[in-house]
Each structure stands twice: as structure tokens, then as C-alpha cells.
Short mmCIF file of C-alpha atoms and ligand atoms in Angstrom, two decimals:
data_model
loop_
_atom_site.label_atom_id
_atom_site.label_comp_id
_atom_site.label_asym_id
_atom_site.label_seq_id
_atom_site.Cartn_x
_atom_site.Cartn_y
_atom_site.Cartn_z
CA UNK A 12 89.10 13.06 -0.85
CA UNK A 13 89.13 10.44 -3.52
CA UNK A 14 90.75 7.22 -2.44
CA UNK A 15 93.17 5.52 -4.78
CA UNK A 16 92.85 8.65 -6.77
CA UNK A 17 95.56 7.95 -9.32
CA UNK A 18 93.50 5.16 -10.83
CA UNK A 19 90.48 7.39 -11.22
CA UNK A 20 92.19 10.27 -12.95
CA UNK A 21 91.30 10.89 -16.55
CA UNK A 22 91.62 14.51 -17.54
CA UNK A 23 90.27 13.85 -21.00
CA UNK A 24 87.16 12.26 -19.62
CA UNK A 25 86.62 15.11 -17.19
CA UNK A 26 87.10 17.65 -19.91
CA UNK A 27 84.67 15.97 -22.26
CA UNK A 28 82.02 15.51 -19.65
CA UNK A 29 82.11 19.18 -18.81
CA UNK A 30 81.80 20.06 -22.46
CA UNK A 31 78.96 17.60 -22.88
CA UNK A 32 76.73 19.45 -20.44
CA UNK A 33 76.34 22.25 -22.99
CA UNK A 34 75.93 25.97 -22.52
CA UNK A 35 73.43 28.63 -21.68
CA UNK A 36 73.51 32.21 -22.87
CA UNK A 37 74.14 35.10 -20.50
CA UNK A 38 73.74 38.54 -22.07
CA UNK A 39 75.50 37.58 -25.27
CA UNK A 40 78.27 35.80 -23.40
CA UNK A 41 78.04 32.08 -23.09
CA UNK A 42 78.05 30.72 -19.56
CA UNK A 43 78.62 27.08 -18.66
CA UNK A 44 75.84 25.02 -17.21
CA UNK A 45 78.07 24.23 -14.29
CA UNK A 46 76.68 27.64 -13.27
CA UNK A 47 73.21 26.25 -13.66
CA UNK A 48 71.87 27.42 -10.34
CA UNK A 49 72.59 31.05 -11.26
CA UNK A 50 69.66 32.86 -12.80
CA UNK A 51 71.04 34.54 -15.92
CA UNK A 52 70.09 38.10 -15.07
CA UNK A 53 71.60 41.32 -16.27
CA UNK A 54 69.96 43.31 -13.48
CA UNK A 55 69.96 42.23 -9.88
CA UNK A 56 66.80 41.46 -7.93
CA UNK A 57 65.79 44.12 -5.36
CA UNK A 58 67.16 41.82 -2.64
CA UNK A 59 70.54 41.54 -4.37
CA UNK A 60 70.60 45.28 -5.05
CA UNK A 61 70.27 45.87 -1.32
CA UNK A 62 72.94 43.26 -0.76
CA UNK A 63 75.28 45.16 -3.05
CA UNK A 64 74.73 48.35 -1.03
CA UNK A 65 75.34 46.46 2.21
CA UNK A 66 78.48 44.80 0.88
CA UNK A 67 80.22 48.14 0.30
CA UNK A 68 78.79 50.09 3.27
CA UNK A 69 81.53 51.01 5.75
CA UNK A 70 78.87 52.35 8.16
CA UNK A 71 78.09 48.73 8.94
CA UNK A 72 81.22 48.57 11.10
CA UNK A 73 81.92 50.06 14.51
CA UNK A 74 84.97 51.79 13.03
CA UNK A 75 82.84 53.19 10.17
CA UNK A 76 85.83 52.36 7.99
CA UNK A 77 85.32 48.70 7.21
CA UNK A 78 82.89 47.00 4.83
CA UNK A 79 82.76 43.44 3.54
CA UNK A 80 84.69 44.73 0.53
CA UNK A 81 87.57 45.93 2.73
CA UNK A 82 88.62 42.33 3.25
CA UNK A 83 86.86 40.80 0.24
CA UNK A 84 88.09 43.10 -2.54
CA UNK A 85 86.08 42.88 -5.79
CA UNK A 86 89.30 43.77 -7.62
CA UNK A 87 90.94 40.63 -6.32
CA UNK A 88 88.20 38.04 -6.70
CA UNK A 89 86.81 38.96 -3.28
CA UNK A 90 89.96 37.97 -1.43
CA UNK A 91 92.10 40.51 0.40
CA UNK A 92 93.43 43.36 -1.77
CA UNK A 93 96.58 42.59 -3.73
CA UNK A 94 98.32 45.41 -1.84
CA UNK A 95 97.58 43.73 1.50
CA UNK A 96 100.06 41.02 2.48
CA UNK A 97 98.97 40.46 6.11
CA UNK A 98 98.19 36.85 6.98
CA UNK A 99 95.22 38.09 9.05
CA UNK A 100 93.33 41.39 8.99
CA UNK A 101 92.82 43.98 11.71
CA UNK A 102 89.27 45.02 12.67
CA UNK A 103 87.32 46.12 15.71
CA UNK A 104 86.21 49.65 16.71
CA UNK A 105 89.62 51.18 16.00
CA UNK A 106 90.90 48.61 13.47
CA UNK A 107 93.58 47.37 15.86
CA UNK A 108 92.13 43.96 16.78
CA UNK A 109 93.89 41.20 14.87
CA UNK A 110 91.98 38.37 13.24
CA UNK A 111 92.90 34.71 13.43
CA UNK A 112 92.57 33.42 9.88
CA UNK A 113 93.34 34.36 6.30
CA UNK A 114 90.62 35.88 4.11
CA UNK A 115 89.20 33.37 1.62
CA UNK A 116 87.96 34.32 -1.84
CA UNK A 117 84.17 34.62 -2.06
CA UNK A 118 84.08 33.35 -5.63
CA UNK A 119 82.25 30.09 -6.37
CA UNK A 120 81.02 29.76 -2.80
CA UNK A 121 77.32 29.45 -3.60
CA UNK A 122 77.72 25.82 -4.60
CA UNK A 123 78.89 24.88 -1.10
CA UNK A 124 76.42 22.58 0.65
CA UNK A 125 75.64 23.02 4.38
CA UNK A 126 78.09 21.35 6.74
CA UNK A 127 77.52 17.66 7.47
CA UNK A 128 79.58 15.19 9.53
CA UNK A 129 78.80 12.65 6.86
CA UNK A 130 78.66 14.59 3.61
CA UNK A 131 78.27 12.81 0.30
CA UNK A 132 81.39 13.43 -1.74
CA UNK A 133 80.63 15.27 -4.99
CA UNK A 134 82.86 12.85 -6.89
CA UNK A 135 80.24 10.16 -6.34
CA UNK A 136 82.77 7.50 -5.28
CA UNK A 137 84.57 8.58 -2.11
CA UNK A 138 83.11 7.52 1.20
CA UNK A 139 81.12 10.05 3.18
CA UNK A 140 83.14 12.34 5.40
CA UNK A 141 82.84 15.76 7.06
CA UNK A 142 82.20 18.33 4.33
CA UNK A 143 80.46 21.54 3.37
CA UNK A 144 79.69 24.74 5.25
CA UNK A 145 81.15 28.23 5.17
CA UNK A 146 84.38 29.55 6.69
CA UNK A 147 87.52 27.48 7.12
CA UNK A 148 85.72 25.30 9.68
CA UNK A 149 82.25 25.15 8.14
CA UNK A 150 80.45 26.73 11.07
CA UNK A 151 77.85 28.57 8.96
CA UNK A 152 75.40 26.56 6.90
CA UNK A 153 74.51 29.26 4.37
CA UNK A 154 75.96 32.49 3.05
CA UNK A 155 73.06 34.29 4.75
CA UNK A 156 73.92 32.77 8.13
CA UNK A 157 77.64 33.52 7.66
CA UNK A 158 76.99 37.26 7.59
CA UNK A 159 76.37 37.36 11.36
CA UNK A 160 79.99 36.37 11.97
CA UNK A 161 81.86 39.42 10.56
CA UNK A 162 79.10 41.89 11.46
CA UNK A 163 79.22 40.95 15.16
CA UNK A 164 82.80 39.74 15.61
CA UNK A 165 84.81 41.96 17.97
CA UNK A 166 87.83 41.78 15.66
CA UNK A 167 86.00 42.38 12.39
CA UNK A 168 83.09 44.78 11.90
CA UNK A 169 82.45 44.78 15.67
CA UNK A 170 78.81 45.84 15.84
CA UNK A 171 77.61 45.35 19.42
CA UNK A 172 74.20 43.90 18.56
CA UNK A 173 71.81 43.00 15.79
CA UNK A 174 69.88 46.16 16.68
CA UNK A 175 72.98 48.27 16.02
CA UNK A 176 73.28 46.75 12.55
CA UNK A 177 69.60 47.24 11.78
CA UNK A 178 69.76 50.87 12.95
CA UNK A 179 72.52 51.56 10.43
CA UNK A 180 70.43 50.08 7.64
CA UNK A 181 67.38 52.05 8.73
CA UNK A 182 69.35 55.29 8.46
CA UNK A 183 71.11 54.35 5.23
CA UNK A 184 70.47 55.87 1.82
CA UNK A 185 69.21 52.45 0.73
CA UNK A 186 66.66 52.06 3.57
CA UNK A 187 63.76 52.50 1.15
CA UNK A 188 65.29 49.90 -1.17
CA UNK A 189 65.56 47.54 1.80
CA UNK A 190 61.85 48.11 2.52
CA UNK A 191 60.96 47.59 -1.12
CA UNK A 192 62.78 44.24 -1.01
CA UNK A 193 61.61 43.00 2.39
CA UNK A 194 58.40 44.88 3.22
CA UNK A 195 57.54 48.36 4.43
CA UNK A 196 57.31 47.17 8.04
CA UNK A 197 60.64 45.31 7.93
CA UNK A 198 62.23 47.60 10.51
CA UNK A 199 59.55 46.85 13.08
CA UNK A 200 61.19 43.53 13.96
CA UNK A 201 64.92 43.61 14.62
CA UNK A 202 65.44 39.88 14.24
CA UNK A 203 63.63 39.70 10.94
CA UNK A 204 65.48 42.74 9.63
CA UNK A 205 68.84 41.28 10.70
CA UNK A 206 68.02 37.99 9.00
CA UNK A 207 67.06 39.94 5.87
CA UNK A 208 70.46 41.68 5.91
CA UNK A 209 71.98 38.20 5.64
CA UNK A 210 69.57 37.16 2.91
CA UNK A 211 70.32 40.32 0.92
CA UNK A 212 74.08 39.77 1.12
CA UNK A 213 73.56 36.17 0.10
CA UNK A 214 71.40 37.20 -2.86
CA UNK A 215 74.12 39.61 -4.00
CA UNK A 216 76.84 36.96 -3.77
CA UNK A 217 74.68 34.52 -5.70
CA UNK A 218 73.26 36.78 -8.39
CA UNK A 219 76.11 39.08 -9.29
CA UNK A 220 78.00 37.28 -12.06
CA UNK A 221 81.38 38.48 -10.76
CA UNK A 222 81.15 35.92 -7.92
CA UNK A 223 80.60 33.01 -10.29
CA UNK A 224 82.09 34.18 -13.53
CA UNK A 225 83.55 31.02 -15.09
CA UNK A 226 85.74 33.24 -17.28
CA UNK A 227 89.14 31.67 -16.67
CA UNK A 228 91.39 30.36 -19.39
CA UNK A 229 90.63 26.90 -18.03
CA UNK A 230 86.90 27.45 -18.57
CA UNK A 231 87.37 28.66 -22.14
CA UNK A 232 89.66 25.72 -22.83
CA UNK A 233 87.52 23.05 -21.16
CA UNK A 234 84.20 24.36 -22.47
CA UNK A 235 85.15 25.63 -25.89
CA UNK A 236 81.78 27.17 -26.71
CA UNK A 237 82.38 29.72 -23.95
CA UNK A 238 84.99 31.47 -26.02
CA UNK A 239 82.51 32.34 -28.77
CA UNK A 240 83.51 29.33 -30.77
CA UNK A 241 87.19 30.26 -30.90
CA UNK A 242 89.05 27.49 -29.14
CA UNK A 243 91.42 28.60 -26.40
CA UNK A 244 94.38 26.29 -26.05
CA UNK A 245 96.53 25.72 -23.03
CA UNK A 246 100.25 26.11 -23.64
CA UNK A 247 102.55 23.10 -23.48
CA UNK A 248 103.58 23.96 -19.91
CA UNK A 249 99.98 24.47 -18.77
CA UNK A 250 98.91 21.19 -20.35
CA UNK A 251 101.73 19.32 -18.60
CA UNK A 252 100.70 21.09 -15.39
CA UNK A 253 97.17 19.77 -15.74
CA UNK A 254 98.54 16.25 -15.94
CA UNK A 255 100.57 16.87 -12.79
CA UNK A 256 97.43 18.22 -11.12
CA UNK A 257 95.49 15.08 -12.00
CA UNK A 258 98.14 12.40 -11.63
CA UNK A 259 101.64 13.04 -10.29
CA UNK A 260 100.62 15.65 -7.73
CA UNK A 261 97.22 14.11 -6.94
CA UNK A 262 95.75 17.57 -6.31
CA UNK A 263 92.51 16.51 -7.96
CA UNK A 264 91.78 14.10 -5.08
CA UNK A 265 90.67 16.99 -2.85
CA UNK A 266 90.61 19.98 -5.22
CA UNK A 267 88.14 17.99 -7.29
CA UNK A 268 87.31 19.54 -10.63
CA UNK A 269 85.15 16.86 -12.18
CA UNK A 270 81.40 16.90 -12.59
CA UNK A 271 79.41 16.94 -9.37
CA UNK A 272 76.72 14.42 -8.57
CA UNK A 273 73.42 16.20 -9.08
CA UNK A 274 74.82 18.73 -11.54
CA UNK A 275 77.55 21.31 -11.96
CA UNK A 276 81.25 20.92 -11.42
CA UNK A 277 84.78 22.20 -11.93
CA UNK A 278 84.92 23.94 -8.57
CA UNK A 279 88.38 22.65 -7.63
CA UNK A 280 87.17 21.50 -4.22
CA UNK A 281 85.17 18.56 -2.94
CA UNK A 282 84.23 20.59 0.20
CA UNK A 283 85.91 18.05 2.48
CA UNK A 284 88.00 18.70 5.58
CA UNK A 285 91.62 17.62 5.49
CA UNK A 286 94.65 17.99 7.70
CA UNK A 287 97.81 18.75 5.72
CA UNK A 288 99.88 19.56 8.82
CA UNK A 289 100.01 23.24 7.94
CA UNK A 290 103.06 24.89 9.57
CA UNK A 291 102.42 27.38 12.37
CA UNK A 292 102.49 31.01 11.30
CA UNK A 293 104.36 33.07 13.87
CA UNK A 294 103.22 36.25 12.08
CA UNK A 295 99.69 35.80 13.45
CA UNK A 296 99.49 37.87 16.65
CA UNK A 297 97.53 35.15 18.50
CA UNK A 298 100.39 32.74 17.85
CA UNK A 299 103.01 35.22 19.01
CA UNK A 300 101.25 36.36 22.18
CA UNK A 301 102.59 33.65 24.41
CA UNK A 302 101.74 35.47 27.64
CA UNK A 303 98.03 35.99 26.93
CA UNK A 304 97.42 32.82 25.00
CA UNK A 305 100.23 30.43 25.86
CA UNK A 306 98.60 27.42 24.32
CA UNK A 307 96.63 28.94 21.47
CA UNK A 308 96.18 26.60 18.54
CA UNK A 309 93.66 26.97 15.75
CA UNK A 310 92.27 23.44 15.68
CA UNK A 311 89.81 24.05 12.86
CA UNK A 312 86.89 21.68 12.51
CA UNK A 313 86.90 20.11 15.97
CA UNK A 314 86.45 23.42 17.78
CA UNK A 315 84.04 25.15 15.43
CA UNK A 316 80.97 26.90 16.81
CA UNK A 317 78.00 27.97 14.73
CA UNK A 318 76.58 31.48 14.60
CA UNK A 319 72.97 31.66 15.69
CA UNK A 320 71.37 34.14 13.29
CA UNK A 321 68.36 34.68 15.55
CA UNK A 322 70.10 35.33 18.83
CA UNK A 323 73.47 36.35 17.43
CA UNK A 324 75.34 34.01 19.72
CA UNK A 325 77.86 31.40 18.79
CA UNK A 326 76.41 27.98 19.42
CA UNK A 327 78.27 24.65 19.49
CA UNK A 328 78.86 23.02 16.18
CA UNK A 329 77.50 19.49 15.81
CA UNK A 330 80.85 17.77 15.90
CA UNK A 331 81.97 14.41 14.70
CA UNK A 332 82.52 12.35 17.81
CA UNK A 333 86.25 12.27 17.46
CA UNK A 334 89.23 14.46 18.13
CA UNK A 335 90.70 13.14 14.93
CA UNK A 336 89.29 16.14 13.06
CA UNK A 337 91.38 18.59 15.05
CA UNK A 338 93.63 20.37 12.57
CA UNK A 339 91.30 19.73 9.65
CA UNK A 340 90.28 22.68 7.53
CA UNK A 341 88.01 23.00 4.53
CA UNK A 342 89.58 22.29 1.17
CA UNK A 343 89.38 25.67 -0.60
CA UNK A 344 88.63 26.18 -4.27
CA UNK A 345 91.74 26.74 -6.36
CA UNK A 346 89.92 29.10 -8.70
CA UNK A 347 91.52 32.55 -8.42
CA UNK A 348 94.16 31.25 -6.04
CA UNK A 349 96.99 32.54 -8.26
CA UNK A 350 96.29 36.18 -7.35
CA UNK A 351 96.39 35.60 -3.60
CA UNK A 352 99.10 36.97 -1.29
CA UNK A 353 98.68 34.44 1.50
CA UNK A 354 97.60 30.82 1.38
CA UNK A 355 96.02 28.26 3.73
CA UNK A 356 93.84 29.07 6.76
CA UNK A 357 96.67 30.78 8.61
CA UNK A 358 98.24 32.55 5.65
CA UNK A 359 101.57 30.87 6.34
CA UNK A 360 102.54 30.59 2.69
CA UNK A 361 103.13 33.65 0.59
CA UNK A 362 103.49 32.25 -2.91
CA UNK A 363 101.90 29.55 -4.96
CA UNK A 364 105.30 28.07 -5.75
CA UNK A 365 105.90 27.69 -2.02
CA UNK A 366 102.53 25.94 -1.55
CA UNK A 367 103.33 23.44 -4.28
CA UNK A 368 106.78 22.81 -2.88
CA UNK A 369 105.30 22.27 0.59
CA UNK A 370 103.01 19.55 -0.69
CA UNK A 371 105.87 17.94 -2.55
CA UNK A 372 108.56 18.04 0.14
CA UNK A 373 106.71 18.20 3.50
CA UNK A 374 107.71 14.61 4.19
CA UNK A 375 110.89 14.24 2.18
CA UNK A 376 112.46 17.42 3.58
CA UNK A 377 110.47 18.52 6.66
CA UNK A 378 113.27 20.78 7.89
CA UNK A 379 112.41 23.11 5.04
CA UNK A 380 108.95 23.77 6.50
CA UNK A 381 109.14 23.36 10.26
CA UNK A 382 111.60 24.86 12.77
CA UNK A 383 114.43 22.75 14.15
CA UNK A 384 114.94 22.82 17.93
CA UNK A 385 118.00 21.09 19.42
CA UNK A 386 118.55 19.31 16.15
CA UNK A 387 114.98 17.96 15.99
CA UNK A 388 112.57 19.11 13.30
CA UNK A 389 109.30 20.21 14.94
CA UNK A 390 107.03 18.57 12.42
CA UNK A 391 103.34 19.64 12.45
CA UNK A 392 104.23 22.42 14.87
CA UNK A 393 100.78 24.05 14.67
CA UNK A 394 99.16 21.20 16.57
CA UNK A 395 99.46 20.11 20.22
CA UNK A 396 101.65 17.00 20.49
CA UNK A 397 98.76 14.63 21.14
CA UNK A 398 97.05 15.71 17.93
CA UNK A 399 99.93 15.37 15.51
CA UNK A 400 98.82 11.81 14.78
CA UNK A 401 95.81 13.17 12.92
CA UNK A 402 97.82 14.78 10.13
CA UNK A 403 97.25 13.27 6.69
CA UNK A 404 100.17 11.01 5.87
CA UNK A 405 98.48 8.80 3.28
CA UNK A 406 97.30 10.95 0.39
CA UNK A 407 99.82 11.51 -2.37
CA UNK A 408 101.95 13.67 -2.44
CA UNK A 409 102.27 13.03 1.30
CA UNK A 410 103.58 9.83 2.86
CA UNK A 411 107.20 9.55 1.70
CA UNK A 412 110.15 9.15 4.05
CA UNK A 413 112.71 11.89 4.76
CA UNK A 414 115.31 11.91 2.03
CA UNK A 415 113.14 10.02 -0.47
CA UNK A 416 112.69 11.32 -3.99
CA UNK A 417 109.53 13.50 -4.05
CA UNK A 418 106.65 12.62 -6.36
CA UNK A 419 107.12 15.80 -8.40
CA UNK A 420 110.27 16.97 -10.13
CA UNK A 421 111.21 20.64 -10.20
CA UNK A 422 109.79 20.75 -13.73
CA UNK A 423 106.53 19.18 -12.49
CA UNK A 424 106.27 21.84 -9.81
CA UNK A 425 106.84 24.63 -12.32
CA UNK A 426 104.29 23.17 -14.73
CA UNK A 427 101.70 22.76 -11.97
CA UNK A 428 102.09 26.42 -11.11
CA UNK A 429 101.42 27.26 -14.76
CA UNK A 430 98.22 25.24 -14.71
CA UNK A 431 96.96 26.91 -11.52
CA UNK A 432 97.48 30.27 -13.22
CA UNK A 433 94.86 29.28 -15.81
CA UNK A 434 92.18 29.27 -13.09
CA UNK A 435 92.02 33.07 -12.74
CA UNK A 436 88.78 34.70 -13.89
CA UNK A 437 88.68 37.49 -16.45
CA UNK A 438 90.80 35.84 -19.10
CA UNK A 439 90.66 37.56 -22.48
CA UNK A 440 92.37 35.76 -25.33
CA UNK A 441 95.12 37.86 -26.82
CA UNK A 442 94.84 40.48 -24.06
CA UNK A 443 95.54 38.72 -20.76
CA UNK A 444 99.33 38.56 -20.43
CA UNK A 445 100.79 35.09 -20.79
CA UNK A 446 103.26 34.16 -18.05
CA UNK A 447 106.47 33.88 -20.09
CA UNK A 448 107.61 30.99 -17.89
CA UNK A 449 104.54 29.00 -18.87
CA UNK A 450 104.83 28.75 -22.64
CA UNK A 451 106.97 25.79 -23.61
C1 LIG B 523 88.11 41.90 8.72
C2 LIG B 523 88.06 41.21 7.44
C3 LIG B 523 86.71 40.68 7.00
C4 LIG B 523 85.53 41.37 6.84
C5 LIG B 523 85.26 42.83 7.13
C6 LIG B 523 84.58 40.42 6.31
N1 LIG B 523 85.17 39.20 6.14
FE1 LIG B 523 84.33 37.56 5.31
N2 LIG B 523 85.90 36.46 5.92
C7 LIG B 523 87.04 36.93 6.53
C8 LIG B 523 87.81 35.83 7.06
C9 LIG B 523 89.13 35.93 7.80
C10 LIG B 523 87.08 34.66 6.76
C11 LIG B 523 87.42 33.23 7.22
C12 LIG B 523 86.85 33.13 8.63
C13 LIG B 523 86.98 31.79 9.32
O1 LIG B 523 87.32 30.80 8.70
O2 LIG B 523 86.72 31.74 10.54
C14 LIG B 523 85.90 35.09 6.02
C15 LIG B 523 84.95 34.22 5.51
C16 LIG B 523 83.85 34.62 4.76
C17 LIG B 523 82.95 33.74 4.07
C18 LIG B 523 83.07 32.22 3.98
C19 LIG B 523 83.89 31.84 2.77
C20 LIG B 523 84.25 30.37 2.73
O3 LIG B 523 85.26 30.04 2.11
O4 LIG B 523 83.53 29.55 3.32
C21 LIG B 523 81.98 34.51 3.48
C22 LIG B 523 80.83 34.03 2.61
C23 LIG B 523 82.28 35.89 3.83
N3 LIG B 523 83.42 35.92 4.59
C24 LIG B 523 81.50 36.98 3.49
C25 LIG B 523 81.63 38.22 4.11
C26 LIG B 523 80.61 39.25 4.09
C27 LIG B 523 79.29 39.16 3.35
C28 LIG B 523 81.09 40.29 4.82
C29 LIG B 523 80.40 41.58 5.19
C30 LIG B 523 79.18 41.44 5.98
C31 LIG B 523 82.42 39.90 5.28
N4 LIG B 523 82.69 38.63 4.86
C32 LIG B 523 83.26 40.73 6.03
C33 LIG B 523 87.38 38.26 6.64
C34 LIG B 523 86.46 39.31 6.58
C1 LIG B 524 94.26 15.54 1.04
C2 LIG B 524 93.56 16.62 0.39
C3 LIG B 524 94.39 17.60 -0.41
C4 LIG B 524 95.28 17.34 -1.42
C5 LIG B 524 95.70 16.00 -1.97
C6 LIG B 524 95.73 18.62 -1.89
N1 LIG B 524 95.16 19.63 -1.19
FE1 LIG B 524 95.48 21.61 -1.43
N2 LIG B 524 94.41 22.02 0.24
C7 LIG B 524 93.75 21.09 1.01
C8 LIG B 524 93.30 21.70 2.23
C9 LIG B 524 92.50 21.05 3.34
C10 LIG B 524 93.75 23.03 2.19
C11 LIG B 524 93.59 24.08 3.30
C12 LIG B 524 94.58 23.74 4.40
C13 LIG B 524 94.67 24.80 5.49
O1 LIG B 524 94.08 25.86 5.36
O2 LIG B 524 95.39 24.57 6.49
C14 LIG B 524 94.40 23.21 0.91
C15 LIG B 524 94.93 24.42 0.45
C16 LIG B 524 95.51 24.60 -0.79
C17 LIG B 524 95.89 25.87 -1.35
C18 LIG B 524 95.67 27.24 -0.70
C19 LIG B 524 94.44 27.93 -1.28
C20 LIG B 524 94.03 29.15 -0.51
O3 LIG B 524 93.07 29.80 -0.92
O4 LIG B 524 94.64 29.48 0.52
C21 LIG B 524 96.46 25.62 -2.57
C22 LIG B 524 96.99 26.66 -3.55
C23 LIG B 524 96.44 24.20 -2.76
N3 LIG B 524 95.85 23.61 -1.66
C24 LIG B 524 96.95 23.55 -3.87
C25 LIG B 524 97.09 22.16 -3.94
C26 LIG B 524 97.88 21.50 -4.94
C27 LIG B 524 98.63 22.21 -6.06
C28 LIG B 524 97.82 20.16 -4.67
C29 LIG B 524 98.54 19.04 -5.37
C30 LIG B 524 99.98 19.09 -5.30
C31 LIG B 524 96.98 20.00 -3.50
N4 LIG B 524 96.56 21.24 -3.08
C32 LIG B 524 96.65 18.77 -2.91
C33 LIG B 524 93.56 19.75 0.67
C34 LIG B 524 94.33 19.06 -0.26
#
């Protein structure tokens, strides 16, 4: 996160610097250079074409009913379908095994660096800290490596081995395409073929423009040339919301949307791990099953294990030498967050308004967010007692005393919501409905 972030905020500067990087042309549509690592292709490479087939193939699960797209719905920015309001999903051979965490969007993930205990912050000024990696705890270094997790997890796609996965591909309608992409003898080595499955899914997520569209109202507004020269303006409420985002609410400190050192930007995350004291979600079966798992806590970063793509085991994550990262989770992008049903790693929040209000009143009115037992508010109730000291109490909007006046007014909260709604891809001027609450 940015330290002393209020002093560093300058939305106008950020906006101009994004505009200054110019544009490149993608099939008649202009795309921002913050997508510079995307090759502007209209057809996918053979590898990505295979990846597309794999992404939608339900045969790649033990149940034969679940594909990547089941949880990562292309119609909802690769988050869970809008009709699905579960905090966690059910997988396994008969789709009855509950997961442990909420499904993140897969949009804008390709810019994520590998996990490091001492990652350089993309803002160029914050001190190094744990950052990067895939999943909520960063335990996969690349999108290719990540693929082993859902394919082999007993509560997701639940294949019993790499060989089982490769056998499905070998018998698939796209087996010849797979060979065309990775060599005619690719099926002769199970490990190589399994690694290639990961590489193909990675290629698809990186090449298909729908994963990295940069077609939100925010993009058209901040990089005017994207909208074919017709400026898109934010409404009064959205503009005020952007100021709240940058200053009053201090969201920008972690959901960093400025230019990134080395190129690119506007991802609405700095890839760091933070501990906002997320309330426990009793709707997650693992949290409710007190008999089987009496002390189950999802501690995030400090308990992460890495998938080993070669041996398909989970191997220990290289951890920072401190328990202080227990309860820290990766700062997610806020792009396409407005269409989500559940928020945060445990899906405890079910509306964006609630998320904003949590940030604003966690400390001034904790009883609103945590249960009260015998008259005592159980603050930070999703962490063991000894670990509650690691919750972030210094970054604005946190850190106020109970009963104090929160940083944001009700109007600020409403305006901030309006701004976050401008981060949804697929905006078409004059066609995309304007939230009537976000005009004036
Ligand atoms: C049963 C639902 C489910 C299925 C099926 C599934 N995922 Fe996921 N996906 C999740 C959840 C939940 C997470 C977060 C996991 C965690 O933090 O431990 C996730 C995380 C990810 C991430 C990391 C995103 C980030 O923010 O770092 C990627 C990439 C991803 N999935 C891709 C895939 C691909 C590719 C497939 C198919 C091979 C797939 N997923 C299948 C539920 C699913
Ligand atoms: C100190 C860093 C930090 C600050 C400041 C911060 N966030 Fe976050 N934000 C996070 C982290 C970390 C998570 C994930 C926490 C978890 O999963 O338990 C998160 C999650 C979210 C999510 C859920 C996204 C999803 O996909 O589930 C939203 C929405 C969000 N933040 C909005 C905001 C807004 C609005 C502000 C300003 C009022 C803000 N954040 C300030 C670090 C921060």
C-alpha cells in the first residue's frame, strides 16, 4: 500500500499520465497501451485456441459437469455467474464438496507478477512488501501453474491425477489441435502434456481480448482516444466518487490505479497483501462444521502452499518469516467488481454498498460487522485471538475510535459506489444504462 497516501493523490495527474502513454489499434477499436503486453490479434494462436477448448470442456472434471467456465463465467467477467449467490462453490465428483473461498474474476490477471516476499510496489514509492502471485494467497506464480489447482483439487474439478487429465485431452475433439500446438508426440509424456494444458489455458487468458478488454466507462473517460475521439464524461456523482476513491476513502492506496513502474497501469490493485479484518462468513460450510473442523480459520498468506506443476503436489510456499501475515489476502482488482454477488476472499459481503460501508465504519461502529457475545463485540472474528493484532488499523479509512465520525459521509459512500460502477467492461456510450442514482 502507499504510505501517507493522501499526500500523493492527484487524480488529474494520474489521468493525464495514462492519456499520455497513447494508444494502439486493435481491429479498428483503439486499445490503451496499458494493455501493451497483449499482442493485438484478431485470431488466437493455436495454443490459445486449445486453451479456449479446455476452458469450456466439462469432461475435464470428475463430475463431467464442471469446466473452468462453470465458476468463471464469461458472461460475468469470468467471475461466478450472476445467478449464483453462493459464497463458495461446490465441486468434486458429485458436485457436493464445498469450496473454501469466493471465485475471483479472471479479468486483468495477466499483469500479476509472480509472488515475492519483498515485491517492488508498482506505485514506485511504497516500500517492498509481500505481493504478486495468483489466487487469494498468491500460491501460484503463473496462470499456467495455477491451472493444476482446480484440475486436481478434490472440491473443484477433482481429477485424480495428471494422467487422468491428459487422457481426457487425448480423447477430446480438440486432440489434434493440441498436437498441432504442442507437437505430434505431446501425448507420449504425461508431465509435458499436463504442463502444456496449463500453458494453453494461460495463452487463452492472455490472448483473448475479453480477459483484458479495457472497455469500461472509466477507460473511455481516462483515455479519451479509446472512444473513437468522442469524449465520454463521468457524471457529477461519478466524478465526486473518483475524488472519494483517491482522497477521502483512500482506496487508491491499495487498489492502485496509477501508472505502473515499467509500463502499464490502471489495474486497481498494487498486488499487495493486506489484512482488513474481514468478518467471518458463517455461510461457508467449513466455518459452520464445528465438529469436523473446530478451529478452522482461513489464514491466507501465512498458510499458503504452492502447486507443483510437475508432480502435482502442493508444496510449501516460501513464507515471510513472520506470523504477522496471517489474515492477509491479495488486494483484488476493482475492475468488474460491480457485477459481483459476493465480495472478499470469503464472500462475506453481498453488495458493493456493504463493502464500502464496512471500510468506512469497521472501527467507528464495529457492532455492525461483527457478532456481539455477552455484550462484547467480537471484532476480527475470523482470526484466532493471538492473530487479531495483525489486522490493519493504520490505513485510512481504518483507525478511528468507536463512535468517532467516519471519514466518509453517506453521500461520499453513495458517490464512491457510482465511481466503482464505471469500472465495468463493455460500456457503450448511449446504450449502457446509466444508474439513475449516479447522475447528479
Ligand atoms: C469450482 C469453481 C472453480 C473452478 C471449476 C475453477 N476455478 Fe479458478 N478459482 C476458483 C476459486 C474459488 C479461486 C480462488 C482460489 C484461492 O484463492 O485459493 C480461483 C482462482 C483462479 C485464478 C487466480 C485468480 C487470481 O485472482 O489470482 C485463476 C487464474 C483461475 N482460477 C483460473 C481457472 C481455470 C483456468 C480453471 C479451469 C482449469 C478454473 N479456474 C476452474 C474457482 C474455480
Ligand atoms: C489497506 C489496503 C486496502 C485499502 C485502503 C482498501 N482496500 Fe479494498 N481490498 C483490500 C484487500 C486486501 C481486499 C481483499 C480482502 C479479503 O479478501 O479478505 C480488498 C477487497 C475489496 C473489494 C472486494 C473485491 C472482490 O473482488 O471481492 C472491494 C469492492 C474493495 N476492496 C473496495 C475498496 C474501496 C472502495 C476502498 C476505499 C474505501 C478500499 N477497498 C480500500 C485492500 C484494501
